[in-house]
Short mmCIF file of C-alpha atoms in Angstrom, two decimals:
data_model
loop_
_atom_site.label_atom_id
_atom_site.label_comp_id
_atom_site.label_asym_id
_atom_site.label_seq_id
_atom_site.Cartn_x
_atom_site.Cartn_y
_atom_site.Cartn_z
CA LYS A 973 9.83 29.25 -57.51
CA SER A 974 6.55 28.26 -55.95
CA ALA A 975 6.13 28.21 -52.16
CA ARG A 976 6.17 24.38 -52.20
CA GLU A 977 9.43 24.24 -54.19
CA LYS A 978 11.07 26.78 -51.85
CA CYS A 979 10.04 24.74 -48.82
CA LYS A 980 11.42 21.52 -50.36
CA HIS A 981 14.69 23.28 -51.30
CA LYS A 982 15.05 24.57 -47.72
CA ARG A 983 14.58 21.05 -46.27
CA ASP A 984 17.14 19.60 -48.68
CA GLU A 985 19.70 22.28 -47.76
CA SER A 986 19.14 21.60 -44.06
CA ARG A 987 19.61 17.86 -44.55
CA ARG A 988 22.85 18.35 -46.53
CA ALA A 989 24.23 20.70 -43.85
CA GLN A 990 23.50 18.14 -41.15
CA ASP A 991 25.10 15.29 -43.10
CA THR A 992 28.32 17.28 -43.66
CA ASP A 993 28.56 18.73 -40.16
CA PRO A 994 31.66 17.14 -38.52
CA ARG A 995 29.91 17.23 -35.17
CA GLY A 996 27.26 14.82 -36.45
CA PRO A 997 23.48 14.94 -36.08
CA PRO A 998 21.82 16.38 -32.98
CA ALA A 999 21.13 14.11 -30.05
CA ARG A 1000 17.82 12.24 -29.97
CA PRO A 1001 15.44 14.65 -28.24
CA ASP A 1002 13.20 12.18 -26.48
CA LEU A 1003 13.71 9.59 -23.77
CA GLU A 1004 11.22 6.81 -23.10
CA LEU A 1005 11.15 4.81 -19.90
CA LEU A 1006 8.89 1.81 -19.47
CA ALA A 1007 8.46 -0.17 -16.26
CA PRO A 1008 5.70 -1.97 -14.36
CA CYS A 1009 3.78 0.20 -11.93
CA HIS A 1010 3.77 -0.27 -8.19
CA ARG A 1011 0.42 -1.72 -7.08
CA PRO A 1012 0.40 -2.05 -3.28
CA THR A 1013 -3.37 -2.68 -2.98
CA THR A 1014 -4.30 -6.34 -2.44
CA TYR A 1015 -7.64 -7.46 -3.89
CA THR A 1016 -9.71 -10.27 -2.37
CA GLY A 1017 -12.19 -12.27 -4.40
CA PRO A 1018 -12.28 -14.42 -7.54
CA PRO A 1019 -8.85 -14.96 -9.04
CA ALA A 1020 -7.92 -12.55 -11.78
CA ALA A 1021 -7.16 -14.19 -15.10
CA ARG A 1022 -4.76 -11.42 -16.00
CA SER A 1023 -3.50 -8.18 -14.49
CA ASP A 1024 -1.43 -5.70 -16.48
CA SER A 1025 -0.11 -2.33 -15.37
CA THR A 1026 2.38 -0.07 -17.12
CA CYS A 1027 3.69 3.45 -16.76
CA VAL A 1028 5.51 5.29 -19.56
CA ILE A 1029 7.32 8.59 -19.06
CA ASP A 1030 8.49 10.50 -22.12
CA SER A 1031 10.63 13.60 -21.84
CA PHE A 1032 10.94 16.00 -24.76
CA ARG A 1033 13.94 18.29 -24.62
CA LYS A 1034 15.21 20.80 -27.09
CA ALA A 1035 17.68 18.92 -29.26
CA ALA A 1036 21.33 19.85 -28.82
CA GLY A 1037 22.77 20.68 -32.22
CA PRO A 1038 23.71 23.37 -34.71
CA GLY A 1039 20.12 24.64 -34.84
CA ASN A 1040 19.99 25.24 -31.11
CA PRO A 1041 21.69 28.50 -30.03
CA SER A 1042 22.40 27.14 -26.55
CA TRP A 1043 24.36 24.24 -28.00
CA GLN A 1044 27.56 26.27 -28.27
CA TYR A 1045 27.43 27.26 -24.61
CA ALA A 1046 26.66 23.73 -23.44
CA ARG A 1047 29.50 22.33 -25.55
CA ARG A 1048 32.09 24.78 -24.30
CA GLY A 1049 30.86 24.70 -20.69
CA ARG A 1050 30.54 28.48 -20.38
CA HIS A 1051 27.45 28.35 -18.21
CA ARG A 1052 24.53 26.11 -17.42
CA LYS A 1053 21.02 27.49 -17.31
CA ARG A 1054 18.12 25.98 -15.42
CA ARG A 1055 16.03 24.34 -18.07
CA ASN A 1056 12.42 23.33 -18.45
CA VAL A 1057 11.65 19.81 -19.57
CA LYS A 1058 8.33 18.78 -21.07
CA LEU A 1059 7.05 15.41 -19.94
CA GLU A 1060 4.27 13.12 -20.98
CA ILE A 1061 3.21 10.41 -18.54
CA ARG A 1062 0.98 7.54 -19.63
CA TYR A 1063 -0.35 5.18 -16.99
CA ALA A 1064 -2.46 2.11 -17.84
CA ALA A 1065 -3.83 -0.64 -15.62
CA LEU A 1066 -6.03 -3.55 -16.69
CA TYR A 1067 -7.49 -6.18 -14.32
CA ARG A 1068 -9.30 -9.16 -15.83
CA TYR A 1069 -11.40 -11.71 -13.95
CA GLN A 1070 -12.67 -15.18 -14.74
CA ARG A 1071 -16.29 -14.12 -14.22
CA PRO A 1072 -18.18 -10.85 -13.61
CA VAL A 1073 -17.48 -9.24 -10.23
CA THR A 1074 -18.73 -6.14 -8.45
CA PHE A 1075 -16.40 -3.33 -7.39
CA SER A 1076 -16.23 -1.14 -4.33
CA PRO A 1077 -15.63 2.58 -4.85
CA HIS A 1078 -12.03 3.01 -5.99
CA VAL A 1079 -9.63 5.87 -5.22
CA PHE A 1080 -6.89 6.78 -7.73
CA ARG A 1081 -4.01 8.92 -6.42
CA LEU A 1082 -2.18 9.58 -9.67
CA LEU A 1083 -2.31 13.34 -10.32
CA PRO A 1084 1.00 15.11 -9.47
CA LYS A 1085 0.96 18.02 -7.03
CA ILE A 1086 1.56 21.35 -8.77
CA ASP A 1087 4.25 23.68 -7.38
CA GLN A 1088 6.69 26.32 -8.60
CA SER A 1089 8.77 23.71 -10.43
CA LEU A 1090 5.90 21.73 -11.98
CA THR A 1091 3.21 22.94 -14.40
CA LEU A 1092 0.33 20.73 -15.54
CA ARG A 1093 -0.48 21.43 -19.19
CA SER A 1094 -3.23 18.85 -19.70
CA PHE A 1095 -4.51 15.56 -18.40
CA SER A 1096 -7.14 12.94 -19.16
CA PHE A 1097 -8.38 10.03 -17.06
CA ARG A 1098 -10.48 7.15 -18.37
CA THR A 1099 -11.88 4.02 -16.79
CA ASN A 1100 -14.83 1.65 -17.40
CA ARG A 1101 -17.45 3.26 -19.61
CA ASP A 1102 -20.34 3.16 -17.10
CA ALA A 1103 -18.23 4.41 -14.18
CA SER A 1104 -18.83 7.71 -12.41
CA VAL A 1105 -15.64 9.74 -11.76
CA MET A 1106 -15.51 12.56 -9.21
CA TRP A 1107 -12.37 14.55 -8.44
CA ARG A 1108 -11.88 15.76 -4.87
CA ARG A 1109 -9.29 16.65 -2.21
CA ASP A 1110 -8.70 14.10 0.51
CA VAL A 1111 -7.78 14.80 4.14
CA PHE A 1112 -4.09 15.15 3.17
CA ASP A 1113 -4.94 17.63 0.37
CA ASN A 1114 -4.18 15.10 -2.37
CA GLU A 1115 -6.10 15.49 -5.63
CA VAL A 1116 -7.78 12.08 -6.01
CA ALA A 1117 -10.32 10.51 -8.34
CA SER A 1118 -13.18 8.72 -6.57
CA VAL A 1119 -14.68 6.22 -8.99
CA PHE A 1120 -17.97 4.33 -8.63
CA TYR A 1121 -18.69 1.23 -10.73
CA PRO A 1122 -22.46 0.57 -10.83
CA THR A 1123 -22.50 -2.73 -12.76
CA PRO A 1124 -20.57 -6.03 -12.49
CA SER A 1125 -17.81 -6.57 -15.01
CA ARG A 1126 -15.09 -9.04 -15.94
CA CYS A 1127 -12.49 -6.27 -16.21
CA LEU A 1128 -11.45 -2.99 -14.65
CA GLU A 1129 -9.44 -0.61 -16.79
CA ALA A 1130 -7.85 2.73 -15.93
CA LYS A 1131 -5.79 5.04 -18.14
CA LEU A 1132 -4.18 8.38 -17.29
CA ARG A 1133 -2.35 10.72 -19.63
CA LEU A 1134 -0.49 13.79 -18.37
CA ARG A 1135 1.43 16.56 -20.11
CA LEU A 1136 3.73 18.42 -17.74
CA GLU A 1137 6.50 20.95 -17.74
CA VAL A 1138 9.20 20.46 -15.09
CA ARG A 1139 11.76 23.05 -14.07
CA GLU A 1140 15.06 21.91 -12.62
CA LYS A 1141 15.54 22.65 -8.92
CA ASN A 1142 18.30 22.18 -6.40
CA PRO A 1143 17.15 19.87 -3.56
CA PHE A 1144 19.66 21.55 -1.21
CA ALA A 1145 18.26 25.05 -1.77
CA PHE A 1146 16.82 25.62 1.70
CA LEU A 1147 17.70 27.37 4.97
CA LEU A 1148 16.95 25.81 8.35
CA GLU A 1149 15.79 27.76 11.33
CA ALA A 1150 18.09 27.85 14.36
CA LEU A 1151 15.99 25.27 16.25
CA ALA A 1152 16.46 22.77 13.41
CA LEU A 1153 20.19 23.07 12.72
CA GLU A 1154 21.08 20.22 15.08
CA LEU A 1155 19.32 17.15 16.40
CA PRO A 1156 17.13 16.95 18.34
CA VAL A 1157 14.92 19.33 16.37
CA ARG A 1158 12.55 21.43 18.46
CA TYR A 1159 9.13 22.20 17.00
CA THR A 1160 6.99 25.13 18.13
CA ALA A 1161 3.70 24.48 19.92
CA ASP A 1162 1.72 25.18 16.73
CA GLU A 1163 3.94 22.86 14.69
CA THR A 1164 3.66 20.13 17.31
CA ARG A 1165 -0.15 20.21 17.13
CA ALA A 1166 -0.23 20.19 13.33
CA LEU A 1167 2.42 17.49 12.97
CA ALA A 1168 1.05 15.10 15.60
CA PRO A 1169 -0.16 12.44 13.08
CA TYR A 1170 3.32 12.33 11.55
CA CYS A 1171 5.13 11.87 14.86
CA GLU A 1172 3.33 8.77 16.14
CA THR A 1173 5.92 6.12 16.94
CA ALA A 1174 5.75 2.36 17.37
CA SER A 1175 8.14 -0.13 18.88
CA VAL A 1176 10.58 -1.00 16.10
CA PRO A 1177 14.01 -2.66 16.15
CA ALA A 1178 17.10 -0.50 15.90
CA LEU A 1179 18.96 -0.46 12.61
CA PRO A 1180 21.96 -2.83 12.83
CA PHE A 1181 23.98 -0.77 10.34
CA TRP A 1182 23.33 2.77 11.67
CA ARG A 1183 23.36 4.36 15.12
CA ALA A 1184 21.30 7.34 16.16
CA PRO A 1185 23.39 10.31 17.41
CA THR A 1186 23.71 10.58 21.19
CA SER A 1187 24.92 14.18 21.17
CA PRO A 1188 23.89 17.28 19.17
CA LEU A 1189 24.76 16.69 15.53
CA SER A 1190 24.06 18.46 12.22
CA THR A 1191 20.50 17.64 11.16
CA VAL A 1192 21.23 17.59 7.44
CA ASP A 1193 24.37 15.47 7.80
CA THR A 1194 22.50 12.97 9.97
CA LEU A 1195 19.61 12.66 7.51
CA LEU A 1196 21.95 12.22 4.55
CA ALA A 1197 23.92 9.54 6.39
CA LEU A 1198 20.75 7.67 7.41
CA ASN A 1199 19.30 7.86 3.90
CA ARG A 1200 22.53 6.54 2.42
CA ALA A 1201 22.87 3.78 5.02
CA LEU A 1202 19.47 2.36 4.08
CA HIS A 1203 20.40 2.44 0.40
CA ASP A 1204 23.75 0.75 0.99
CA ASN A 1205 22.61 -1.98 3.40
CA LEU A 1206 19.22 -3.09 2.05
CA ARG A 1207 19.00 -4.81 -1.32
CA TYR A 1208 16.34 -3.46 -3.67
CA GLU A 1209 13.66 -5.72 -5.13
CA ARG A 1210 10.78 -4.85 -7.42
CA ARG A 1211 7.63 -6.32 -5.81
CA GLU A 1212 4.39 -5.58 -7.62
CA GLU A 1213 1.87 -7.10 -5.20
CA GLY A 1214 1.17 -6.94 -1.49
CA PRO A 1215 1.28 -4.28 1.23
CA ALA A 1216 4.41 -2.68 2.63
CA ARG A 1217 6.35 -4.86 5.06
CA SER A 1218 7.06 -3.85 8.63
CA THR A 1219 10.48 -2.57 9.61
CA ALA A 1220 11.24 -5.74 11.56
CA GLU A 1221 10.39 -7.96 8.60
CA THR A 1222 12.40 -5.86 6.15
CA LEU A 1223 15.49 -5.87 8.38
CA ALA A 1224 15.22 -9.63 8.84
CA LEU A 1225 15.00 -10.24 5.09
CA GLY A 1226 17.59 -7.66 4.08
CA VAL A 1227 15.66 -6.83 0.88
CA ALA A 1228 13.07 -4.15 0.26
CA ALA A 1229 10.79 -2.67 -2.36
CA CYS A 1230 10.51 1.11 -2.43
CA ARG A 1231 7.48 1.09 -0.10
CA ASP A 1232 9.43 -1.06 2.39
CA PHE A 1233 12.35 1.39 2.31
CA ALA A 1234 9.85 4.14 3.08
CA VAL A 1235 8.43 2.32 6.13
CA VAL A 1236 11.89 1.78 7.62
CA LEU A 1237 12.89 5.40 7.11
CA VAL A 1238 9.63 6.84 8.48
CA ASP A 1239 9.89 4.65 11.61
CA THR A 1240 13.50 5.68 12.16
CA LEU A 1241 12.85 9.40 11.64
CA ARG A 1242 9.95 9.37 14.09
CA GLN A 1243 12.13 7.63 16.65
CA LEU A 1244 14.47 10.62 16.29
CA GLY A 1245 11.59 12.95 17.16
CA LEU A 1246 11.09 14.16 13.58
CA ALA A 1247 7.76 14.46 11.78
CA ALA A 1248 7.81 12.15 8.76
CA ARG A 1249 5.21 11.17 6.18
CA PHE A 1250 4.92 8.82 3.21
CA ALA A 1251 4.90 10.02 -0.39
CA SER A 1252 4.26 8.38 -3.73
CA GLY A 1253 4.37 9.51 -7.32
CA TYR A 1254 6.56 9.27 -10.39
CA LEU A 1255 10.34 8.99 -10.67
CA CYS A 1256 11.89 10.16 -13.92
CA GLU A 1257 15.62 10.49 -14.49
CA LEU A 1258 16.15 13.42 -16.85
CA GLY A 1259 19.91 12.90 -17.19
CA ASP A 1260 22.21 9.97 -17.83
CA ALA A 1261 22.28 8.57 -14.30
CA GLU A 1262 20.14 5.51 -13.65
CA LYS A 1263 17.89 5.22 -10.62
CA LYS A 1264 16.07 2.25 -9.12
CA ALA A 1265 12.33 2.25 -9.88
CA GLU A 1266 12.99 4.82 -12.62
CA GLY A 1267 10.17 5.38 -15.09
CA ALA A 1268 7.56 3.91 -12.75
CA LEU A 1269 5.36 4.76 -9.83
CA HIS A 1270 7.58 5.09 -6.79
CA ALA A 1271 7.44 5.63 -3.01
CA TRP A 1272 9.65 7.80 -0.80
CA VAL A 1273 9.54 9.86 2.42
CA GLU A 1274 9.17 13.50 3.43
CA VAL A 1275 10.47 14.90 6.73
CA TYR A 1276 9.42 18.26 8.16
CA LEU A 1277 12.26 20.62 9.11
CA PRO A 1278 11.50 24.16 10.33
CA GLY A 1279 12.73 26.59 7.69
CA ALA A 1280 12.90 23.98 4.93
CA GLY A 1281 9.35 22.63 5.23
CA TRP A 1282 8.71 19.13 3.90
CA LEU A 1283 11.99 17.74 2.58
CA GLY A 1284 11.93 14.65 0.35
CA LEU A 1285 14.23 11.69 1.02
CA ASP A 1286 14.48 8.71 -1.33
CA PRO A 1287 16.13 5.84 0.59
CA THR A 1288 15.72 3.45 -2.35
CA ASN A 1289 18.26 5.56 -4.27
CA GLY A 1290 19.98 7.24 -1.31
CA VAL A 1291 19.29 10.79 -2.53
CA LEU A 1292 17.31 13.90 -1.68
CA CYS A 1293 14.22 14.38 -3.81
CA GLY A 1294 14.39 17.03 -6.50
CA HIS A 1295 12.56 17.68 -9.75
CA HIS A 1296 12.95 14.01 -10.69
CA HIS A 1297 10.36 13.09 -8.04
CA LEU A 1298 6.82 14.12 -9.00
CA THR A 1299 4.69 13.76 -5.89
CA ALA A 1300 1.13 12.51 -6.42
CA ALA A 1301 0.13 11.72 -2.81
CA VAL A 1302 1.31 12.19 0.77
CA GLY A 1303 -0.03 10.67 3.97
CA ALA A 1304 0.63 9.47 7.50
CA GLY A 1305 0.66 5.77 6.55
CA PRO A 1306 1.49 3.61 3.53
CA ASP A 1307 -2.20 3.06 2.67
CA ASP A 1308 -2.74 6.83 2.46
CA VAL A 1309 -0.47 7.07 -0.60
CA SER A 1310 -1.44 3.87 -2.42
CA PRO A 1311 -1.82 4.78 -6.13
CA VAL A 1312 -4.99 2.68 -6.38
CA SER A 1313 -7.28 1.59 -3.53
CA GLY A 1314 -10.34 -0.61 -3.89
CA SER A 1315 -11.79 -4.12 -3.75
CA TYR A 1316 -13.87 -6.48 -5.82
CA PHE A 1317 -16.51 -8.97 -4.61
CA HIS A 1318 -18.35 -12.13 -5.60
CA ASP A 1319 -21.05 -14.22 -3.95
CA GLU A 1320 -19.08 -17.47 -4.12
CA GLU A 1321 -16.46 -18.33 -1.52
CA VAL A 1322 -12.96 -17.99 -2.83
CA PRO A 1323 -10.09 -19.96 -1.24
CA HIS A 1324 -7.18 -17.90 0.04
#
């Protein structure tokens, strides 16, 4: 037989074997999540005729089935290996205006931070054709795109495409130093100097549904209880526009977007004497469990614990952050982690 006939015969045999296999066909190997992106930046100027923003996260896993040698072990539950998952993230934002406007320099904080559990295979970023894009590190060591738009336009478009490989990790795999085992945590002199921007406190109301410990208590247990209390007592809402609300406003309303959850948790952690910072990035659920703000840009919190380093807490979902949270930006305030920052202008006065 010719090479083409042999190849066709092999495909036919494979299809017949799959159709007659009592276990059925392999599971669908890809998962697509589509949700609007979080846009905390508020623009001032001529009203936009239309504003669209989407974020798609695809995960490509090795299909579980007769052709996969690990299928037998997974089916019988003999052991479970840490696996690598390939992801593709596609972000798109389009702002349209009723007449041409000029743009300030824009900052895009969309590129995930690379660590031992995350490998960046490729990425591409596109925006208006005449724009000038420069990649740099900001004061918080975030990889950001600074974009300059030299000419007026009736639209602003931005597209990002990422190919990543994520390795599963256990969010509880850390050891605390002796000074951090119980609250209050004691930082060294060097840590105190470095963490000063993340320890600044303001006058905020106490949480009505959670009390701070008055005697030494396990640090990890306290953080888990606080994180869960916020999740259980504040109702989640998806809010695309506007800045993060203050803690007082969020507690009065009883509802919060992910950036509002983050403000409440950061304020509370700093009141406990802990260094806390804001974080934003992508949330992708690689299993069957559903999470709020899944498949979209998301905001959460990181707290610094000696021995563990920066530990991620997601109060929107009441969990510790693991490989599902892909951090793109960290900062001392909510504006420092905004995925997109910038303004547009016009000579005419625009009513508020």
